[in-house]
mmCIF file of C-alpha atoms in Angstrom:
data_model
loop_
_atom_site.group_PDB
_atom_site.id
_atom_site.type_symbol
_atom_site.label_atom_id
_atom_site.label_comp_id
_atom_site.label_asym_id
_atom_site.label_seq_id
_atom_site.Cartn_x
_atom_site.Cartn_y
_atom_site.Cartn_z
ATOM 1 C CA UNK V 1 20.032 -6.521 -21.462
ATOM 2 C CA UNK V 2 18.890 -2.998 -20.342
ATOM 3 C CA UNK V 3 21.201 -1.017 -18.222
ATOM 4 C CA UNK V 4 18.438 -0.938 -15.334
ATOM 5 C CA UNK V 5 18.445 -5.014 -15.278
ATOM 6 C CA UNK V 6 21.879 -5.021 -14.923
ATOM 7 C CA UNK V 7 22.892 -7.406 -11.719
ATOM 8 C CA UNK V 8 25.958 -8.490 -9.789
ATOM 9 C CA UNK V 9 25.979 -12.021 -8.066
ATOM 10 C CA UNK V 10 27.252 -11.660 -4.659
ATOM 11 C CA UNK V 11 26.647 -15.345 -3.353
ATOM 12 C CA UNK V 12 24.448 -18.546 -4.323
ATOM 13 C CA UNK V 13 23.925 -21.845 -1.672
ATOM 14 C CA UNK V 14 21.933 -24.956 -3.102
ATOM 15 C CA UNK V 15 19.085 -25.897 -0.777
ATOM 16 C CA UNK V 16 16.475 -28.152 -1.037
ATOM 17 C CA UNK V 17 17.472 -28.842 -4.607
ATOM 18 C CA UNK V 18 16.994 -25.027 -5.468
ATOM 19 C CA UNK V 19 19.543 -21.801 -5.160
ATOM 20 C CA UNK V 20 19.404 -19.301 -2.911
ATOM 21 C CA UNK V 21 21.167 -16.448 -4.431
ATOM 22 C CA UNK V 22 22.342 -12.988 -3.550
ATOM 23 C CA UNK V 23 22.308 -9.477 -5.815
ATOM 24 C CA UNK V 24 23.468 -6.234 -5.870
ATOM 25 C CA UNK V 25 22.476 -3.463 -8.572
ATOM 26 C CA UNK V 26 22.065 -0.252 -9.015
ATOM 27 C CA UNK V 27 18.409 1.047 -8.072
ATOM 28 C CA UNK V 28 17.539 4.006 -10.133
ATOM 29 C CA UNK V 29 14.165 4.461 -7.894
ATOM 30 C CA UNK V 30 16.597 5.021 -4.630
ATOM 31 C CA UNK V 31 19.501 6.750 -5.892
ATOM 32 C CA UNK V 32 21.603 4.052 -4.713
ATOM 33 C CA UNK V 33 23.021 0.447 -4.835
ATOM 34 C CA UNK V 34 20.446 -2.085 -3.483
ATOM 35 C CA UNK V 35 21.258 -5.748 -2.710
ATOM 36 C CA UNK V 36 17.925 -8.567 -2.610
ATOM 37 C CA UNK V 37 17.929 -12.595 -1.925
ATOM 38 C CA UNK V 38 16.041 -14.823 -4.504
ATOM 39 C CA UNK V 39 15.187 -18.655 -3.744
ATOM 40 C CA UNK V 40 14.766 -20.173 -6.975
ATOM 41 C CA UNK V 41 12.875 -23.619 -6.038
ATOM 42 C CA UNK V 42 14.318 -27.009 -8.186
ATOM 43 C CA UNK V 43 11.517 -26.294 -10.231
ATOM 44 C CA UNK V 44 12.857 -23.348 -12.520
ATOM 45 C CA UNK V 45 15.446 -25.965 -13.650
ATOM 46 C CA UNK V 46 13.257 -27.681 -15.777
ATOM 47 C CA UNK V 47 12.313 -24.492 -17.440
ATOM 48 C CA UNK V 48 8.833 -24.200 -15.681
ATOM 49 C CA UNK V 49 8.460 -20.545 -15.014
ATOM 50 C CA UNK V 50 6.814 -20.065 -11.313
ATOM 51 C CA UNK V 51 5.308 -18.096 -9.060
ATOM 52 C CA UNK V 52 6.904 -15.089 -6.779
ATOM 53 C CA UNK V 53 6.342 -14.455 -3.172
ATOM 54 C CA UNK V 54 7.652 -11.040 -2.471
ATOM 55 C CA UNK V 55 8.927 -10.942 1.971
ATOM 56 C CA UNK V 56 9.249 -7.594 3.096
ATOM 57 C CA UNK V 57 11.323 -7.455 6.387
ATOM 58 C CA UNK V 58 10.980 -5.616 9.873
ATOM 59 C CA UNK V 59 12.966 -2.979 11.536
ATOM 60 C CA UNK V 60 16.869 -3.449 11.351
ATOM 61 C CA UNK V 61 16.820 -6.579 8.999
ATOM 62 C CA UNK V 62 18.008 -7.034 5.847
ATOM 63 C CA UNK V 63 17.494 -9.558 2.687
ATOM 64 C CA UNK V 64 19.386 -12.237 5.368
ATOM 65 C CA UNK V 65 16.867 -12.405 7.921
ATOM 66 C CA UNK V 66 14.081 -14.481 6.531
ATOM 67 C CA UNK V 67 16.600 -16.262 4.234
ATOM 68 C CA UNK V 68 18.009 -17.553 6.996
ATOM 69 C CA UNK V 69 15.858 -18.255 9.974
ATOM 70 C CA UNK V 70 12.272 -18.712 8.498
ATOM 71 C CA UNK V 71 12.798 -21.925 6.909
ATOM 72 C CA UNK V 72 11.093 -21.175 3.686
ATOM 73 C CA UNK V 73 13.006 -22.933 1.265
ATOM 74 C CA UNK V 74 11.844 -26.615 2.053
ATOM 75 C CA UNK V 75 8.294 -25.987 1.698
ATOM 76 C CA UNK V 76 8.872 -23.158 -1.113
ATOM 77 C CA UNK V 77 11.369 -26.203 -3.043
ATOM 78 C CA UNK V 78 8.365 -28.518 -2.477
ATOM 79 C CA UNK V 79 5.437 -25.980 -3.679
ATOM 80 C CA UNK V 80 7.482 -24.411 -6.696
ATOM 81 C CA UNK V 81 7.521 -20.683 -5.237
ATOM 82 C CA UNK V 82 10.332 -18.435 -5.697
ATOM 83 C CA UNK V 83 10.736 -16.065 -3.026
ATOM 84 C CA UNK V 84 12.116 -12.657 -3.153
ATOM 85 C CA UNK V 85 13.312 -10.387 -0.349
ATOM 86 C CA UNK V 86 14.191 -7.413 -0.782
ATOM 87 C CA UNK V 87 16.502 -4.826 1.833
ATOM 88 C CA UNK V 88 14.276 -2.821 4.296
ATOM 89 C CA UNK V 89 15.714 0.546 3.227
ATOM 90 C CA UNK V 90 18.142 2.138 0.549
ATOM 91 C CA UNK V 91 21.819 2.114 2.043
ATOM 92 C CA UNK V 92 25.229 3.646 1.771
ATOM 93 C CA UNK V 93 27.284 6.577 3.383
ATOM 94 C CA UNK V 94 25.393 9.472 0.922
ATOM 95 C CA UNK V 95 21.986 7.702 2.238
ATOM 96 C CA UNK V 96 20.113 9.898 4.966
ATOM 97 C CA UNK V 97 19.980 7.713 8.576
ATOM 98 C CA UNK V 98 19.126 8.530 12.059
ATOM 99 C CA UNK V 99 20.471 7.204 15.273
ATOM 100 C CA UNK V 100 17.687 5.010 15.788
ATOM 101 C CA UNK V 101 17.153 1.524 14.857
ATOM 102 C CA UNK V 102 13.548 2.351 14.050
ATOM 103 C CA UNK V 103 14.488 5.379 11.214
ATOM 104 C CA UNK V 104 16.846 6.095 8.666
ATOM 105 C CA UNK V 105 18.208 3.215 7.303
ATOM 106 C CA UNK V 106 17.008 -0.572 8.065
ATOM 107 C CA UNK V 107 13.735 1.236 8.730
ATOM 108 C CA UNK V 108 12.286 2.696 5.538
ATOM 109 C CA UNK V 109 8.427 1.385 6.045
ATOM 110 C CA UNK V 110 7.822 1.272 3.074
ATOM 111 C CA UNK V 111 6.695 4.613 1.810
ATOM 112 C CA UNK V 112 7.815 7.010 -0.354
ATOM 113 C CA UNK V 113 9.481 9.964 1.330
ATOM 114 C CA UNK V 114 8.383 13.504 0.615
ATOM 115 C CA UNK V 115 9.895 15.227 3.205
ATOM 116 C CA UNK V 116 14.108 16.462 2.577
ATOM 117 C CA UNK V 117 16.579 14.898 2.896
ATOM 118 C CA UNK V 118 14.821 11.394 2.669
ATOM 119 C CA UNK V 119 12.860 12.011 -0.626
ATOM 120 C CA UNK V 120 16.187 11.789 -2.377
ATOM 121 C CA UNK V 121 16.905 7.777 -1.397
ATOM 122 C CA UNK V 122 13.717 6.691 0.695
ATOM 123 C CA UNK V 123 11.053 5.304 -1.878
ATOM 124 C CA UNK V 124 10.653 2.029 -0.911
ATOM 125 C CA UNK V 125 7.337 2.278 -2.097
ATOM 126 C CA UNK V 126 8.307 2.664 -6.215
ATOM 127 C CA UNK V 127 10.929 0.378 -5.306
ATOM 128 C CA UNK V 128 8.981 -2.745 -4.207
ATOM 129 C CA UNK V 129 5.426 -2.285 -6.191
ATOM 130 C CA UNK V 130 7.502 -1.501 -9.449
ATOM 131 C CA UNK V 131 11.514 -1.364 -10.062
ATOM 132 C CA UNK V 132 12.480 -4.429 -8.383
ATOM 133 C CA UNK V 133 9.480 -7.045 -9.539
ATOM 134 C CA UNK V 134 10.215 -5.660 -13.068
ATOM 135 C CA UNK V 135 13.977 -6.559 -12.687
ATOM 136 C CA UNK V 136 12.933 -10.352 -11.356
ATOM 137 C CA UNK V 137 10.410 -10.796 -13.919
ATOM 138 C CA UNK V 138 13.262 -9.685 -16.679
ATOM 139 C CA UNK V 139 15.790 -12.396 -15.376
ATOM 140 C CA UNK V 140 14.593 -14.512 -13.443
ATOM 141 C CA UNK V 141 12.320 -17.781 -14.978
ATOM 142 C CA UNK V 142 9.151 -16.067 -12.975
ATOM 143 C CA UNK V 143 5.706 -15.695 -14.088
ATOM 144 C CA UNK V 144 3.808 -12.498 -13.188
ATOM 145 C CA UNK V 145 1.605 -14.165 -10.603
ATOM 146 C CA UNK V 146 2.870 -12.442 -7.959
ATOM 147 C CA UNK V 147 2.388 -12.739 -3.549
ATOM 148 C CA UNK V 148 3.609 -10.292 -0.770
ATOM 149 C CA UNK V 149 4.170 -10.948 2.759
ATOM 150 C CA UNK V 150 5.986 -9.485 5.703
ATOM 151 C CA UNK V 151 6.889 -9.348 9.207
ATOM 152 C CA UNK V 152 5.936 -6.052 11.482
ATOM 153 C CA UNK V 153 7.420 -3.149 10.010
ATOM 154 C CA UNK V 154 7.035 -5.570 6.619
ATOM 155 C CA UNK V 155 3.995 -6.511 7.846
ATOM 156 C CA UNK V 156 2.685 -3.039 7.459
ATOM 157 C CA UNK V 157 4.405 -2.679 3.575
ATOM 158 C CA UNK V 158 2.514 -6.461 2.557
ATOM 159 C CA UNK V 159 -0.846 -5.213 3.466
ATOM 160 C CA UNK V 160 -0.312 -1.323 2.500
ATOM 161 C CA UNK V 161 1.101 -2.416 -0.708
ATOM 162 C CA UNK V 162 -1.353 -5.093 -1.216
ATOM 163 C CA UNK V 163 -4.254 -2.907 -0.003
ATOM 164 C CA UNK V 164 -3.064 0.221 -2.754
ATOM 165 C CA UNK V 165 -2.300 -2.236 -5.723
ATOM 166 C CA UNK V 166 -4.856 -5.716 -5.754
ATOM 167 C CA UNK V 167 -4.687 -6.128 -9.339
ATOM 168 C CA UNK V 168 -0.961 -6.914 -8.878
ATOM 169 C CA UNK V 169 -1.242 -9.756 -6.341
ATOM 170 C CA UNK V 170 -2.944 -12.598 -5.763
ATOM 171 C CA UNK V 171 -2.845 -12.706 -1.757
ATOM 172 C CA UNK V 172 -1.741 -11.448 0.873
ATOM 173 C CA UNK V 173 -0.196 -12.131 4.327
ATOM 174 C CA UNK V 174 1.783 -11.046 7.622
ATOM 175 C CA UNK V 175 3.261 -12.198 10.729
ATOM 176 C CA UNK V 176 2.541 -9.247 13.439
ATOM 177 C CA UNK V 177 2.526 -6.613 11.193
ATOM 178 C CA UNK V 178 1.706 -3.121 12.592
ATOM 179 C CA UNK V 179 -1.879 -2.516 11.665
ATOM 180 C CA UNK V 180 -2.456 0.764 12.480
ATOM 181 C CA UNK V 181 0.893 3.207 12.513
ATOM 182 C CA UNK V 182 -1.098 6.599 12.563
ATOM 183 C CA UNK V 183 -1.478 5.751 15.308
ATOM 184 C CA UNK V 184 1.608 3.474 16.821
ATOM 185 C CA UNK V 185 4.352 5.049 18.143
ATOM 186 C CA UNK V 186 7.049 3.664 15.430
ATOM 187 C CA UNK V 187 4.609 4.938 12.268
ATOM 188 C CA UNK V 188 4.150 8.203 14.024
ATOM 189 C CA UNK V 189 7.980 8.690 14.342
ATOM 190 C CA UNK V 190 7.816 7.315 10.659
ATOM 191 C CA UNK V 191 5.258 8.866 8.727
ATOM 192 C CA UNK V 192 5.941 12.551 10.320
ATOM 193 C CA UNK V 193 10.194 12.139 9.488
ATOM 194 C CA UNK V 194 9.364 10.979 5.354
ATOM 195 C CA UNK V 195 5.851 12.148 4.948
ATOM 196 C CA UNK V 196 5.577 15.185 6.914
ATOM 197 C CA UNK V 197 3.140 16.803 9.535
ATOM 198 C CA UNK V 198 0.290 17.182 7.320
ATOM 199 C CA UNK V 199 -1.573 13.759 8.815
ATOM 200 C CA UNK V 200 -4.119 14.143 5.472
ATOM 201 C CA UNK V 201 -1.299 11.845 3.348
ATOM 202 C CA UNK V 202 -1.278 8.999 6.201
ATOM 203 C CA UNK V 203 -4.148 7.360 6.157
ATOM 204 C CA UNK V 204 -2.897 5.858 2.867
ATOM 205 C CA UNK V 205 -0.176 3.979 4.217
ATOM 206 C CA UNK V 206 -2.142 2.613 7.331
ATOM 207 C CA UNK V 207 -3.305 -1.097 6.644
ATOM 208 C CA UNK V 208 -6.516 -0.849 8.894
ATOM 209 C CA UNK V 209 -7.363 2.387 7.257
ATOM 210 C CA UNK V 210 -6.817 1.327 3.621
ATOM 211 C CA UNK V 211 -8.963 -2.206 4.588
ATOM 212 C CA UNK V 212 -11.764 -0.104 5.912
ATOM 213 C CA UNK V 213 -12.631 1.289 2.484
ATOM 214 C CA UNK V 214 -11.312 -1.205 0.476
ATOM 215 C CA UNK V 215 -13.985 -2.872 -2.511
ATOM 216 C CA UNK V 216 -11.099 -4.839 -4.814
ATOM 217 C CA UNK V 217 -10.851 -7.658 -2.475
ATOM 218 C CA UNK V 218 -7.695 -10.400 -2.308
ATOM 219 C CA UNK V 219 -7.366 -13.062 0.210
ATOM 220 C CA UNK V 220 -5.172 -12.153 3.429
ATOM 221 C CA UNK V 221 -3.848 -13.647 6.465
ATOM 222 C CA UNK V 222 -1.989 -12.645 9.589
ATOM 223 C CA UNK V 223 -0.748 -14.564 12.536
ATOM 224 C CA UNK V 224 0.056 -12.667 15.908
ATOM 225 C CA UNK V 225 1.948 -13.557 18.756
ATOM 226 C CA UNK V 226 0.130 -13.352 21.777
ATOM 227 C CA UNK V 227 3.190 -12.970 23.990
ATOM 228 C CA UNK V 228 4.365 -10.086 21.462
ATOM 229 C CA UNK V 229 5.839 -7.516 23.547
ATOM 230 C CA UNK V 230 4.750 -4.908 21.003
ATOM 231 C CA UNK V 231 1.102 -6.282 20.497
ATOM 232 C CA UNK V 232 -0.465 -3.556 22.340
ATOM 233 C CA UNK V 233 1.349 -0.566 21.791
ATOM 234 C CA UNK V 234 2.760 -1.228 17.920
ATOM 235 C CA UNK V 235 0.561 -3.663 16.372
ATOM 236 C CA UNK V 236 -3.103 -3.425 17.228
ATOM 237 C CA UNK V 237 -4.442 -6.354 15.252
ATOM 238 C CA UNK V 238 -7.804 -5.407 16.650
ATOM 239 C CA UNK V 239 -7.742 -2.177 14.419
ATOM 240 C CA UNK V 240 -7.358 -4.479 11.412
ATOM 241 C CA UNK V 241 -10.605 -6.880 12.434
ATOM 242 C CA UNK V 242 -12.558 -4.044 12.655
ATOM 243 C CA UNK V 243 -12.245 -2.588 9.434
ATOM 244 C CA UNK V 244 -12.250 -6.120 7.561
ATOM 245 C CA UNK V 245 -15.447 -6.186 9.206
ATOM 246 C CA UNK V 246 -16.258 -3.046 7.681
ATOM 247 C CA UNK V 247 -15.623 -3.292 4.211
ATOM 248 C CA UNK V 248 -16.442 -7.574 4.484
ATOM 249 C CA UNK V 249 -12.594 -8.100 3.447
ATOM 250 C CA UNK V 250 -11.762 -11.718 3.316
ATOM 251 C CA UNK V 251 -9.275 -11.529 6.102
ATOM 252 C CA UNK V 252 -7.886 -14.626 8.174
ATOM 253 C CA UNK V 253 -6.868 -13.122 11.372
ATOM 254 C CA UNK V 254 -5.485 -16.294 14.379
ATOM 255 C CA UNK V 255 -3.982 -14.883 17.970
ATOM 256 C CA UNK V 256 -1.266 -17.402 19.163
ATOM 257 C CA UNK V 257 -0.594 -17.545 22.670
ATOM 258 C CA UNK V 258 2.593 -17.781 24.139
ATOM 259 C CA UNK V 259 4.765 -16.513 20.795
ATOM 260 C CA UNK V 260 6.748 -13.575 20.533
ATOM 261 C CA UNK V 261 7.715 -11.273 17.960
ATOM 262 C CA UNK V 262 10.909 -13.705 16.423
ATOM 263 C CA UNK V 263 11.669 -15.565 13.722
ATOM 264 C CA UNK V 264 11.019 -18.681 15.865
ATOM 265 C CA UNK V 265 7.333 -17.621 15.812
ATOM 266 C CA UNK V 266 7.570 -16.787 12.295
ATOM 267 C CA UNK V 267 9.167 -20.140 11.352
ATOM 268 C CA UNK V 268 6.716 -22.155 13.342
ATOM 269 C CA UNK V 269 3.888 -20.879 10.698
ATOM 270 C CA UNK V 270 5.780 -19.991 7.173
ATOM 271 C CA UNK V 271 5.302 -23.329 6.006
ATOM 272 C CA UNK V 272 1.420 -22.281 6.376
ATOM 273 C CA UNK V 273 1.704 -19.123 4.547
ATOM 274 C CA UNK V 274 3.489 -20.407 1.811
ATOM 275 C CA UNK V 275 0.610 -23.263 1.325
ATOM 276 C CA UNK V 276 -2.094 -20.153 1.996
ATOM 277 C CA UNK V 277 -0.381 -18.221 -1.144
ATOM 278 C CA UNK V 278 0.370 -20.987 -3.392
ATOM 279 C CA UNK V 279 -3.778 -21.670 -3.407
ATOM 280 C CA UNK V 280 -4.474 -18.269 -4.576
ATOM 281 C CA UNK V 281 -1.113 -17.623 -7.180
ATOM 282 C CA UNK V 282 -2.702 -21.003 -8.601
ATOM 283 C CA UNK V 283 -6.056 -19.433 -9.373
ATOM 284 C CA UNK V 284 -7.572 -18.505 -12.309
ATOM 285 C CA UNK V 285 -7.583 -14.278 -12.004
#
């Protein structure tokens, strides 16, 4: 086993006939140790290699959140998924923070930092797109069909990351993710701390931007609260339908009234994203 697929077990819970499990290893790409949650559905125990949804997580959260309050694993156990979530930023008392929840640590949208002192830890980017799916595929029973989702500030990674790599994923979706942060208040604070003033670099970590232009096309779908405190300000869905009308991108975009920005709105649709992505990661590509 190669010293960069080297993993520690931290904890492991049976459900739905599957394990959820917990690591910890040493990320060469952040400088640090990182810890990610795997659901292996009951399928892998037959020796059937499957599929990988990849969550990224919002502001503050960490590989616990979705574990824990989406309710994934019943309809990822009955679909033969795996899921993977990863932490939302590197971690640790050498690891550059800020006092805010939105910056610094728990907050590391998803970029790759140029800007000191962050460019040291912060490249979440590298991480997600290439160190950590190479470690699953290495040691987990996983195929290389690969899907990303997220919520908000994951949101904004799923469709980025989705948008800048296509050949590496089948589909993609979100739950309110922020659609346009060049020009939201949280990716301004963002993308000026790890990417600098120079506003050229941005436009290539803003989801409505990337769609706009995009002509490698994979299937995507968001859901949006409508009672979202943040809709307006932060998330901007609109900004997203008008570039997929742009560039014709196959996006499935659904407004639902009365739901917020938490995991109970998030749990009240998973079970459809899961079905949405386990379509495409079952198609010939």
């Amino acid at each position: 086993m190669a010293s960069n697929h080297v993993i520690e077990n931290i904890s492991m819970n049976k459900s739905f006939g599957g394990w959820h499990k917990q690591y910890s290893h040493q990320s060469s790409t952040l400088n640090c140790a990182m810890r990610f949650a795997i659901y292996l559905p009951p399928q892998v125990s037959s020796g059937a290699k499957v599929p990988v949804l990849y969550w990224l997580s919002g502001l503050t959260c960490t590989d616990e959140n979705f574990m824990h309050k989406a309710a994934a694993q019943r309809m990822a156990a009955e679909l033969g998924i795996a899921i993977v979530a990863p932490d939302t930023s590197p971690r640790g008392s050498e690891v550059a923070d800020d006092e805010g929840y939105d910056l610094g640590q728990g907050a590391g949208f998803y970029v790759n930092a140029t800007q000191a002192p962050w460019n040291r830890h912060y490249q979440m980017y590298d991480y997600v797109v290439t160190e950590l799916p190479a470690l699953i595929e290495a040691l987990f029973p996983v195929s290389n069909k690969r899907a990303i989702s997220g919520h908000s500030m994951g949101g904004h990674g799923a469709l980025t990351i989705a948008l800048l790599n296509p050949e590496r994923y089948c589909s993609v979706s979100a739950f309110s993710p922020i659609c346009n942060p060049i020009n939201a208040p949280w990716g301004i604070k963002a993308f000026t701390t790890y990417l600098g003033a120079d506003k050229s670099t941005w436009p290539q970590h803003d989801a409505s931007e990337l769609m706009s232009k995009a002509t490698q096309l994979i299937p995507a779908k968001v859901d949006q609260g409508g009672a979202d405190n943040f809709l307006q300000e932060q998330l901007m869905p609109e900004t997203l339908v008008t570039a997929a009308k742009a560039s014709n991108y196959p996006l499935a975009l659904a407004i639902h009234e009365g739901y917020d920005h938490s995991y109970y709105f998030i749990s009240s649709f998973i079970d459809e994203h899961l079905r949405f992505h386990f379509e495409h990661l079952n198609e010939s590509k």
